[in-house]
Coordinates of C-alpha atoms and ligand atoms in Angstrom, one line a residue:
X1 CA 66.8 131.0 91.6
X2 CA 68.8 132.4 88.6
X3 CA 72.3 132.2 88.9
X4 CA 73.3 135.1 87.0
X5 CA 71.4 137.4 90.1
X6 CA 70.7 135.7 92.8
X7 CA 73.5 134.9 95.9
X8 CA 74.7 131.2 94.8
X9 CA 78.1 131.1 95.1
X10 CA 79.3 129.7 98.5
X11 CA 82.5 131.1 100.1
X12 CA 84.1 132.0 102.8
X13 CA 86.5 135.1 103.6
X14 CA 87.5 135.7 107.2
X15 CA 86.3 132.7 108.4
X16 CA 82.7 133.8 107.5
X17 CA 80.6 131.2 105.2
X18 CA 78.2 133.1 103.0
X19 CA 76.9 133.0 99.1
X20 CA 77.5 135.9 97.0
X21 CA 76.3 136.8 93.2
X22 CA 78.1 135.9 90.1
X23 CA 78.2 140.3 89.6
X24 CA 80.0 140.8 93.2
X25 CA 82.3 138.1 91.9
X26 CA 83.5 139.6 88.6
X27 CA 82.9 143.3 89.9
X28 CA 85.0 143.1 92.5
X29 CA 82.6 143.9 95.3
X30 CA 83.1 140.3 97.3
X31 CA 85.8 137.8 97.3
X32 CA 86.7 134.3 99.4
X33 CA 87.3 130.7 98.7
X34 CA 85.0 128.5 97.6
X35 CA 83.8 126.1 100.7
X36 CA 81.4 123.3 100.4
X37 CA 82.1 120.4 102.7
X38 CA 82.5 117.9 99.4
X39 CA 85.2 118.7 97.3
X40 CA 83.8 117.7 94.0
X41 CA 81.5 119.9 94.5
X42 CA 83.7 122.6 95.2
X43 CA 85.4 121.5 92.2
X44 CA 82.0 121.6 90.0
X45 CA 81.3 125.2 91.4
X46 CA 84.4 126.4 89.7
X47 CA 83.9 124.4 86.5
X48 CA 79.9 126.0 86.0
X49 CA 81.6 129.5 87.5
X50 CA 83.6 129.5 84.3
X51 CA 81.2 127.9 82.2
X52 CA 79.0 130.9 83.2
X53 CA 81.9 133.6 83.1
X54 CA 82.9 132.3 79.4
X55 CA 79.1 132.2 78.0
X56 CA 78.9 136.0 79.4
X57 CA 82.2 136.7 78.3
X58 CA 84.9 135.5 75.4
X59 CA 87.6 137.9 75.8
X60 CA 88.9 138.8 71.9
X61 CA 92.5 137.9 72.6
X62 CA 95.0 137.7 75.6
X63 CA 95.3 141.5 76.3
X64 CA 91.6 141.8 76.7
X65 CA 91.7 139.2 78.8
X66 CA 94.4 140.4 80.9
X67 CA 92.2 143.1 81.5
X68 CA 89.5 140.9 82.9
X69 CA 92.2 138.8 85.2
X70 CA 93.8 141.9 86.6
X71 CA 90.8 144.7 87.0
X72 CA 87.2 143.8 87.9
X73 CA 84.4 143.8 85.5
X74 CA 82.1 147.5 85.6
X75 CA 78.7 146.5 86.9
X76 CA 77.1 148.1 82.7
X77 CA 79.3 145.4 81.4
X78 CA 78.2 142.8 83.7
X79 CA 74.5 143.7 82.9
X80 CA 75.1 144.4 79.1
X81 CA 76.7 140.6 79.2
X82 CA 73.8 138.9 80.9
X83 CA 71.4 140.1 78.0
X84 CA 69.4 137.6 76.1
X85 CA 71.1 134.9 79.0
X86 CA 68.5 135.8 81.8
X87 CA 66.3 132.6 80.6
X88 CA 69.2 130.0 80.3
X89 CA 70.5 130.1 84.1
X90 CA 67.1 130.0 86.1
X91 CA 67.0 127.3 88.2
X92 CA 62.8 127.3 88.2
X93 CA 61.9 129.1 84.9
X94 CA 58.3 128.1 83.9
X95 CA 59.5 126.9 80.1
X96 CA 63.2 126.5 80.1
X97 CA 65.0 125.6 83.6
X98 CA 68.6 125.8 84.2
X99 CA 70.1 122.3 82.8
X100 CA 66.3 120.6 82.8
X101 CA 63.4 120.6 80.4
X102 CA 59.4 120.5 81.9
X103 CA 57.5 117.9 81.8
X104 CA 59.3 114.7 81.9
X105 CA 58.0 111.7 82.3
X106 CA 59.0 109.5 85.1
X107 CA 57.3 106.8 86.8
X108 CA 58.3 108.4 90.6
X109 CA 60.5 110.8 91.6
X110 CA 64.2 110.4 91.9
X111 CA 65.5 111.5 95.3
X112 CA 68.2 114.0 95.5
X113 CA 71.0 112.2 96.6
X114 CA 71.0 110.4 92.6
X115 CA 72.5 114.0 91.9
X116 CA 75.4 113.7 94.6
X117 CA 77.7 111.8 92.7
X118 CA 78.7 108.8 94.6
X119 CA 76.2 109.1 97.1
X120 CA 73.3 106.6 96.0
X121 CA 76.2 104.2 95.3
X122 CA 76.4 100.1 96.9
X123 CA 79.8 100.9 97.8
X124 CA 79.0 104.5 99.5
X125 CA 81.5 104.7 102.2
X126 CA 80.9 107.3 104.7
X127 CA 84.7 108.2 104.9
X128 CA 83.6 109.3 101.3
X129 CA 79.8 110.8 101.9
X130 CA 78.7 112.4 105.5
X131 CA 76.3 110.7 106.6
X132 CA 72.6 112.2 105.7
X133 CA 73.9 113.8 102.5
X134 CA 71.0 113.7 99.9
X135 CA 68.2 114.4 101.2
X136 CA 67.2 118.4 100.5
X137 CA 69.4 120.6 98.4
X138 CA 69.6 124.3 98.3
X139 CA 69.4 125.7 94.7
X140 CA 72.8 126.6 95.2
X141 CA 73.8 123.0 95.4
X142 CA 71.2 121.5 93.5
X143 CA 72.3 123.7 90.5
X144 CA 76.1 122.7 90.4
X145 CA 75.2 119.2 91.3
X146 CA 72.9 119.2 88.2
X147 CA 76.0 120.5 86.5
X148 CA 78.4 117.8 88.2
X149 CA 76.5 114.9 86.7
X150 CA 76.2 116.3 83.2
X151 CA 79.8 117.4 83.0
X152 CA 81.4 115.3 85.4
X153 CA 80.1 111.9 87.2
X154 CA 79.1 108.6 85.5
X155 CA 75.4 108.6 83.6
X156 CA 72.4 107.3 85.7
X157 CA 73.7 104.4 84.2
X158 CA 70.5 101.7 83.0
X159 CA 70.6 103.7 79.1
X160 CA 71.6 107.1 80.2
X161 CA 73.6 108.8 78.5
X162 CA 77.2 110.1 80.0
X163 CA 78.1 113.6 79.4
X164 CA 79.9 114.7 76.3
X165 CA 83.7 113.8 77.5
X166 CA 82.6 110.1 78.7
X167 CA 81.8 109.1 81.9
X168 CA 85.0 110.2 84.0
X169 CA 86.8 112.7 82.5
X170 CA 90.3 114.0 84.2
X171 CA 89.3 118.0 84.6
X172 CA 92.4 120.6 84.6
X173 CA 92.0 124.1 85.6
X174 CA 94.6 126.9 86.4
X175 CA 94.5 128.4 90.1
X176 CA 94.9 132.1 90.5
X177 CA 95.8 133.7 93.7
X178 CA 92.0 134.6 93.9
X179 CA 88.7 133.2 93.1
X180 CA 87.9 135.9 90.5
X181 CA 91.4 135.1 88.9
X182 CA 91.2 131.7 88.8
X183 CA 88.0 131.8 86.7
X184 CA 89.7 134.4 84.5
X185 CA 92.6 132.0 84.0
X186 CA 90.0 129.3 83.0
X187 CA 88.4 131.3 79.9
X188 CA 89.4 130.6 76.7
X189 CA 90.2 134.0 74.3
X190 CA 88.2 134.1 70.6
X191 CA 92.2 133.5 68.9
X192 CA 92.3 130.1 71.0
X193 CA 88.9 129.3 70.2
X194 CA 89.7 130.0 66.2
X195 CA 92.4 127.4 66.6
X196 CA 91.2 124.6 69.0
X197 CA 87.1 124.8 67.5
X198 CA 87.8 126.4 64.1
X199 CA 83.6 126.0 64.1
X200 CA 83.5 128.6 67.0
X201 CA 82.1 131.7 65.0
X202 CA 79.6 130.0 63.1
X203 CA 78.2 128.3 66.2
X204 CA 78.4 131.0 68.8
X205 CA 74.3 131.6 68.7
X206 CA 73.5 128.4 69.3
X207 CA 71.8 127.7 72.8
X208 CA 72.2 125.2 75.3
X209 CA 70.7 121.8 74.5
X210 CA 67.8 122.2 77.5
X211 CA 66.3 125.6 75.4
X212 CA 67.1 124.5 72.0
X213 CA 66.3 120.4 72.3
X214 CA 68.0 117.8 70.1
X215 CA 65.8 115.6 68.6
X216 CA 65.9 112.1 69.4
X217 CA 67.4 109.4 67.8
X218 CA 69.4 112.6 66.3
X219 CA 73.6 111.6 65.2
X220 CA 75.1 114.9 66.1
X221 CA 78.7 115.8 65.2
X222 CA 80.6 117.5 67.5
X223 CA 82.1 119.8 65.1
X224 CA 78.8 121.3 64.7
X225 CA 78.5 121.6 68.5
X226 CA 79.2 125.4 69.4
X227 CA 80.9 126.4 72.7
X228 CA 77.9 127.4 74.7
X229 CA 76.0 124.5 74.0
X230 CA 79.4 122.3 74.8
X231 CA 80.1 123.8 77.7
X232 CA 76.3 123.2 78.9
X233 CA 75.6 120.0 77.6
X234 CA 72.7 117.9 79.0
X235 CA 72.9 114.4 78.3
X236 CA 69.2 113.8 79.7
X237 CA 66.4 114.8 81.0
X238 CA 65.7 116.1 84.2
X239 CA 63.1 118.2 86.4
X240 CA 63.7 119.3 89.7
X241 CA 60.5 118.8 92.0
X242 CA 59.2 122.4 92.7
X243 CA 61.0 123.2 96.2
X244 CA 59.9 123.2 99.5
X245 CA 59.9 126.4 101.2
X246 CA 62.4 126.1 104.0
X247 CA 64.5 123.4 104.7
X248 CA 68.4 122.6 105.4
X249 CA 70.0 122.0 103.0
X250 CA 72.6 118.9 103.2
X251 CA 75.0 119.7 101.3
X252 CA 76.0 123.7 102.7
X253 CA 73.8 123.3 105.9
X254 CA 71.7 126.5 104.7
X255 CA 68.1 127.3 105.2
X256 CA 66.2 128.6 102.5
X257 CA 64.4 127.2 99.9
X258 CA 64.8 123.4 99.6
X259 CA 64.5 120.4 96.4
X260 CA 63.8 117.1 97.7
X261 CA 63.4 115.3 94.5
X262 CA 63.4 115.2 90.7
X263 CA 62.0 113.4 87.6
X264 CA 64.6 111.9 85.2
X265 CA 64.1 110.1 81.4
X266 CA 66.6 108.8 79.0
X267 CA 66.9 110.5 75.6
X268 CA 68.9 108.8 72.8
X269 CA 71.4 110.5 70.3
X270 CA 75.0 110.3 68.8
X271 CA 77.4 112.5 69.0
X272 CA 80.3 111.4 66.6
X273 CA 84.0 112.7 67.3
X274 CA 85.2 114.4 70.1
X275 CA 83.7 117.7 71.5
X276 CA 87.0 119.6 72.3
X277 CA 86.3 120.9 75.8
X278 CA 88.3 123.3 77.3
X279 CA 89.1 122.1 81.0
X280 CA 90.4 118.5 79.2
X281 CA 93.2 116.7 77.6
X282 CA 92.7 115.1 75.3
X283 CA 94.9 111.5 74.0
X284 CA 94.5 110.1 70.3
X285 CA 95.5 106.7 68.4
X286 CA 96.1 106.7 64.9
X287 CA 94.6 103.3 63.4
X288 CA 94.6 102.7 59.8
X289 CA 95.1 106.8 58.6
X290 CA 92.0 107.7 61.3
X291 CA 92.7 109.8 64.3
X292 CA 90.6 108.1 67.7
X293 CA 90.5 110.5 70.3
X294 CA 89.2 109.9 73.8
X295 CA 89.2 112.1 77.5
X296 CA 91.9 110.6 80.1
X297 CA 90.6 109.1 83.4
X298 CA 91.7 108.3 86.2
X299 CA 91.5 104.4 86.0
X300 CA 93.7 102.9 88.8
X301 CA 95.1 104.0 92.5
X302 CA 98.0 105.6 90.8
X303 CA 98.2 108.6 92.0
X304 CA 97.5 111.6 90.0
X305 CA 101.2 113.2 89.5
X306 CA 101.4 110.0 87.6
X307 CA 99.4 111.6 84.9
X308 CA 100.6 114.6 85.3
X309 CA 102.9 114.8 82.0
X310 CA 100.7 113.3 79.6
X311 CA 97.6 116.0 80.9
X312 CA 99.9 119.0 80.5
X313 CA 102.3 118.0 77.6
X314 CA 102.1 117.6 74.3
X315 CA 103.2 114.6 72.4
X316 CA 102.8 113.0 69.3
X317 CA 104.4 110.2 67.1
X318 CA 103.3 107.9 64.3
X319 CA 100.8 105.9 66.2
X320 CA 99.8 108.0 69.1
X321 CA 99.8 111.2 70.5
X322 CA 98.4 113.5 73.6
X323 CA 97.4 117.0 73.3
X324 CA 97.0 119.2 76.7
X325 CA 93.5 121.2 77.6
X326 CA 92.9 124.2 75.6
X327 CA 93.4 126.4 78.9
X328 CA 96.7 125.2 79.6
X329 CA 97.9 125.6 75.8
X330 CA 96.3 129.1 75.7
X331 CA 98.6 130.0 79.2
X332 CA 101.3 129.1 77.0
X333 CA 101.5 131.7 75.4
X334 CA 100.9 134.1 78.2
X335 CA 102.1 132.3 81.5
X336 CA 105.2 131.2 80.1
X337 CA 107.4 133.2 82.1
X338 CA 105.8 132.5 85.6
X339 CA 104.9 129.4 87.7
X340 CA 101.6 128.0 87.4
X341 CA 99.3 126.1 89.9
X342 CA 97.0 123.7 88.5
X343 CA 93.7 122.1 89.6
X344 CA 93.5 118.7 88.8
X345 CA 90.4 116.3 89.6
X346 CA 87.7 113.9 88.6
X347 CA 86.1 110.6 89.8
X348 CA 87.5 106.9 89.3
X349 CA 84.4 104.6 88.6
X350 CA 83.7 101.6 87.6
X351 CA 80.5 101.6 85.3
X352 CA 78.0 103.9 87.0
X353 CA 79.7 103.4 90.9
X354 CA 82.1 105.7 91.6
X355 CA 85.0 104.8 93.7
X356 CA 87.0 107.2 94.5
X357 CA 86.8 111.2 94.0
X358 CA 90.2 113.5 93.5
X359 CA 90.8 116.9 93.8
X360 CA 94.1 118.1 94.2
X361 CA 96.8 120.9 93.5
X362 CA 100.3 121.0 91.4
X363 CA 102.9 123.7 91.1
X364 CA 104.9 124.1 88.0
X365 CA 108.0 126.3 88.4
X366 CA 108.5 129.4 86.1
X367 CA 110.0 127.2 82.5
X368 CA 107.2 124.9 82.8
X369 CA 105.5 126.4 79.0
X370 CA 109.0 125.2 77.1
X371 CA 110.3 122.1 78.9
X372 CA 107.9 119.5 78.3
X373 CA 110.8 116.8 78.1
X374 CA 111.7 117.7 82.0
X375 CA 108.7 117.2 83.2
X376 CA 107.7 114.2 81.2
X377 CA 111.5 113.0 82.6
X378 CA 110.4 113.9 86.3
X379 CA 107.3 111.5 85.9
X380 CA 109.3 108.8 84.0
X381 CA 111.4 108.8 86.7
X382 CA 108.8 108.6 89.2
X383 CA 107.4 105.7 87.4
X384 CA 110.7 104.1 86.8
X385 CA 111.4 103.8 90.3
X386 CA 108.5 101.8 91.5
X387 CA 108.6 99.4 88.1
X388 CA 112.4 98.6 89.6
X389 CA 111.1 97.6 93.1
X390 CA 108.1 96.0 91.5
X391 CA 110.2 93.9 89.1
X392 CA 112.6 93.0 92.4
X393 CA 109.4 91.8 94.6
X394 CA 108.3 89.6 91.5
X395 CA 111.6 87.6 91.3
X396 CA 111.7 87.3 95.1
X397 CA 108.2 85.7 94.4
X398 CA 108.3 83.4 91.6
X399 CA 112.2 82.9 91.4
X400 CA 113.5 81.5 88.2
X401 CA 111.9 78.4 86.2
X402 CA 113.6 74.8 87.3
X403 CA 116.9 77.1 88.6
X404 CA 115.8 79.1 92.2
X405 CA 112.5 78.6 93.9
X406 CA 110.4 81.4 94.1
X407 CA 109.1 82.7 97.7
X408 CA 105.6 82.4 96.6
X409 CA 105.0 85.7 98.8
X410 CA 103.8 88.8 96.6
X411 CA 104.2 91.8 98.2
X412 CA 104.5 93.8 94.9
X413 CA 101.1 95.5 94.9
X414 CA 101.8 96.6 99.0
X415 CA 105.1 98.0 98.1
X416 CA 103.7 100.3 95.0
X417 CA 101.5 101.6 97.5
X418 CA 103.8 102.6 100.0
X419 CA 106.3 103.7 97.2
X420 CA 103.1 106.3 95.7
X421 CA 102.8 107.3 99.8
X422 CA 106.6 107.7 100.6
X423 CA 107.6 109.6 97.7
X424 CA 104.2 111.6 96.5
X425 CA 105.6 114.8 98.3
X426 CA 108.6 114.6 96.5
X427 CA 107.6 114.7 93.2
X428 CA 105.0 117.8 93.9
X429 CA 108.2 119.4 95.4
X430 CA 110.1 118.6 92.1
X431 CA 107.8 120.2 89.7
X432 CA 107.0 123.5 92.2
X433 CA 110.6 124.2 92.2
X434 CA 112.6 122.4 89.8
X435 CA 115.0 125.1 87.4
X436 CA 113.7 123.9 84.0
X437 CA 116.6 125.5 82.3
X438 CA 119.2 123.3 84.2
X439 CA 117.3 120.6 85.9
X440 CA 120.2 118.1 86.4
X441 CA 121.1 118.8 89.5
X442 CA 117.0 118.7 90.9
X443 CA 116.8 115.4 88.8
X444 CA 120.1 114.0 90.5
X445 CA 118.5 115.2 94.0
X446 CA 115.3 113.8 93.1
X447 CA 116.5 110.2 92.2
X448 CA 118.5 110.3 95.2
X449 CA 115.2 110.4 97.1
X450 CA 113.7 108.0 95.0
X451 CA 116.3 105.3 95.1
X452 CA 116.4 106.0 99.3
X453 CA 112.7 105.2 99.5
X454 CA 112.8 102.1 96.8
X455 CA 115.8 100.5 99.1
X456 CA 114.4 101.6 102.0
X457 CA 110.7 99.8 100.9
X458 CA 112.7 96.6 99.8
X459 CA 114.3 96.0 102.8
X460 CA 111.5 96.9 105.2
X461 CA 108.7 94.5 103.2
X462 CA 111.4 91.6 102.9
X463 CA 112.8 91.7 106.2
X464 CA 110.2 89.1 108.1
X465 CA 111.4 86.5 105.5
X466 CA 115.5 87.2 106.1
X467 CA 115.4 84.0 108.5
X468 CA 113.7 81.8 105.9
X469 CA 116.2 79.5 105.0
X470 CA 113.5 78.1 101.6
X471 CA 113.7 81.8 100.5
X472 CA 117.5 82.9 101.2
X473 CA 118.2 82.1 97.5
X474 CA 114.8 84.1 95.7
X475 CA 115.6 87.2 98.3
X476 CA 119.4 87.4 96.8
X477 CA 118.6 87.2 93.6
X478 CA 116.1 90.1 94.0
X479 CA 118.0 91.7 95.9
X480 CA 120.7 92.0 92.8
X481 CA 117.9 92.3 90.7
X482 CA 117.4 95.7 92.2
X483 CA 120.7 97.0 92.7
X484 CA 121.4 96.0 89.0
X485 CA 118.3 98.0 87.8
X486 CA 118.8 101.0 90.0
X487 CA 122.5 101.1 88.8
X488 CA 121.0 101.6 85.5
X489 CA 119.0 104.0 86.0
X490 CA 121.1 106.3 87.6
X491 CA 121.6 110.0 85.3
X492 CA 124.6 109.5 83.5
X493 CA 128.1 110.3 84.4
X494 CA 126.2 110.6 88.0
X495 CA 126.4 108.2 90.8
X496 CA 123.3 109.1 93.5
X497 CA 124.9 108.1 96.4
Ligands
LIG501 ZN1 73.3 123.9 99.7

């Protein structure tokens, strides 16, 4: 199957599932939603859409590609751009398979749920995984799942090698009102490239790492790593057993052509410094004069909005800094005067298990390009709110040292958790709506809400222990613990109730 002319791409438009070609996508001929029943897979689909879209196509500056996000590509320019590319996107080429090499040498055959991130896992949950999921895959699934685990899940783990942003990363992408948009939003120009991979034009023949192999043992650096090859990194080796001919697939429940296994090695290399990929953020340390830079994950239950200012702004000071995905700082400079919806996701793992999968949507009102400081302020907030009934549920715990007995009752980590659900709405609202160029008023009507739920928390998770005359004295004195705190935090000059 190659996936620059064959019907891959699973959608659905009026309530009709089908798969469509890459061409009908960018020429305008067919449109939907992408629908797969997994949404990291989903989310992969997009990611290797625009990985496709921006090998075919790098746009010279922002007015070309406005052209491309508001008028659909002519079918001699989608041809013309596929040239010389045929061999790097088929899924079964005899010499050079799409994100494989031949011939690799395993001892048996991995089955095909290893390649559903998640799935193969000890702590597979089927809340998390459908039941049956793994065992054929379509080579429309197969191909973004191959993809998924390169760009996006933990390595094989036992020696293999994660993909080139580590083995989580946090991916951002900008949603447009259609599918064809939103992969249009999500290429990157040749005058953003020139600034964010100053190597760009020097690279920009290289080939992807499964035609053109890196030899092992090799230390690579990533500065000498060109876009293409970046954005289709393989990080080992793996050969998709030759497919059955008919089969359902798991994954999109289609029947066609099925792959019911694969062989996989380990290859060793370095790559030294950081590969600056286009969907991520990126944060940095300074130690001793040297810049350390590493992908966000998502590493805890927090949930994702709590991230959300150090993934979209930037920030820097003597020791440390953040710097936002190249897409987002490139819609700078021409989204600035409208909203934008983002696309946030990635996996939370621990080594090679993964945990827990995100995939979720944020609105930023019009203002969002030059007023970094509200939204970091929004999130601060956010955070600031839960640290004050945190802090509160901690005294009412362990009291204070020889003067007031502690309750010996922690209900801090319970109370985060219904603080995240309570007020998780809220926030999103915030940031869809908020009027960056006089946010006061949104900020003093946010607090309000926040302050509501953190009272509202605190007196719902302490009141089975009102009538406990041993812990009368540790609920009082977190009790003013809070109201002290939240009087502090209140916006100046402003009282929120
Ligand atoms: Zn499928």
């Amino acid at each position: 199957m190659n996936l620059l002319t064959e019907a891959w791409i699973p959608i659905q438009h009026n309530s009709q599932f089908q798969k469509i070609t890459l061409q009908q996508l960018l020429c305008g001929e067919k449109t939907g939603e992408l629908c797969l029943p997994r949404d990291d897979m989903e989310l992969a689909c997009l990611q290797l859409l625009c990985a496709i879209t921006q090998v075919l196509f790098t746009p010279k500056d922002k007015k070309e590609l406005g052209k491309y996000v508001t008028q659909p590509v002519s079918s001699d320019a989608y041809e013309n751009a596929c040239k010389g590319k045929m061999d790097w996107f088929d899924l079964d080429h005899p010499e050079t398979p799409f994100m494989q090499i031949r011939n690799v040498k395993a001892i048996q055959p991995t089955l095909m749920d290893k390649l559903l991130a998640g799935v193969a896992d000890g702590t597979n949950k089927s809340f998390v995984n459908p039941r049956g999921l793994g065992d054929y895959l379509c080579g429309s699934c197969v191909a973004i799942a191959l993809f998924n685990v390169a760009n996006n899940a933990p390595s094989m783990g036992g020696g293999f090698k994660g993909s080139l942003r580590g083995s989580t990363p946090i991916t951002l992408l900008i949603k447009g009102n259609e599918l064809h948009q939103t992969v249009w939003l999500n290429i990157l120009t040749e005058e953003t490239l020139a600034e964010i991979m100053p190597w760009y034009q020097e690279t920009k023949t290289q080939k992807p790492n499964y035609l053109d192999r890196v030899s092992a043992d090799s230390k690579i650096l990533a500065s000498c790593i060109g876009l293409n090859r970046g954005l289709l990194w393989q990080p080992a080796y793996f050969e998709l057993l030759s497919p059955k001919p008919k089969g359902k697939c798991v994954c999109c429940g289609s029947i066609e052509p099925v792959y019911a296994g694969f062989n996989k090695a380990k290859f060793n290399y370095t790559v030294e410094g950081i590969w600056p990929h286009p969907l991520s953020s990126r944060f940095f340390s300074i130690k001793k004069g040297e810049k350390e830079e590493r992908f966000p994950s998502f590493t805890t239950t927090a949930p994702t909005w709590t991230h959300l200012s150090r993934l979209v702004v930037d920030q820097q000071n003597e020791k440390e800094g953040q710097q936002t995905a190249p897409v987002i700082r490139q819609a700078r400079t021409f989204m600035q005067n409208d909203k934008i919806q983002l696309i946030v996701g990635g996996y939370r793992n621990n080594q090679a298990t993964v945990l827990e999968r995100r995939h979720e949507f944020f609105s930023l009102a019009q203002g969002w390009a030059e007023h970094g400081e509200v939204i970091r302020r929004i999130i601060t907030d956010g955070l600031a709110y839960k640290t004050i009934l945190r802090k509160a549920l901690y005294l009412f715990a362990v009291g204070i040292k020889d003067k007031i007995h502690g309750s010996g009752v922690n209900l801090c980590d319970f109370a985060e958790a219904d603080y995240y659900h309570q007020t998780e709405n809220w926030l999103h609202q915030c940031l869809a709506s908020i009027n960056f160029d006089a946010p006061d008023s949104d900020l003093k009507s946010l607090n309000f809400q926040l302050k509501k739920s953190v009272t509202n928390i605190f007196d719902k998770v302490t009141e089975p222990y009102r009538q406990e005359p041993k812990m009368l004295k540790a609920l009082a004195l977190a009790r003013r613990s809070l109201h002290k705190s939240l009087k502090e935090l209140e916006p100046q000059g402003v009282a929120c109730d």
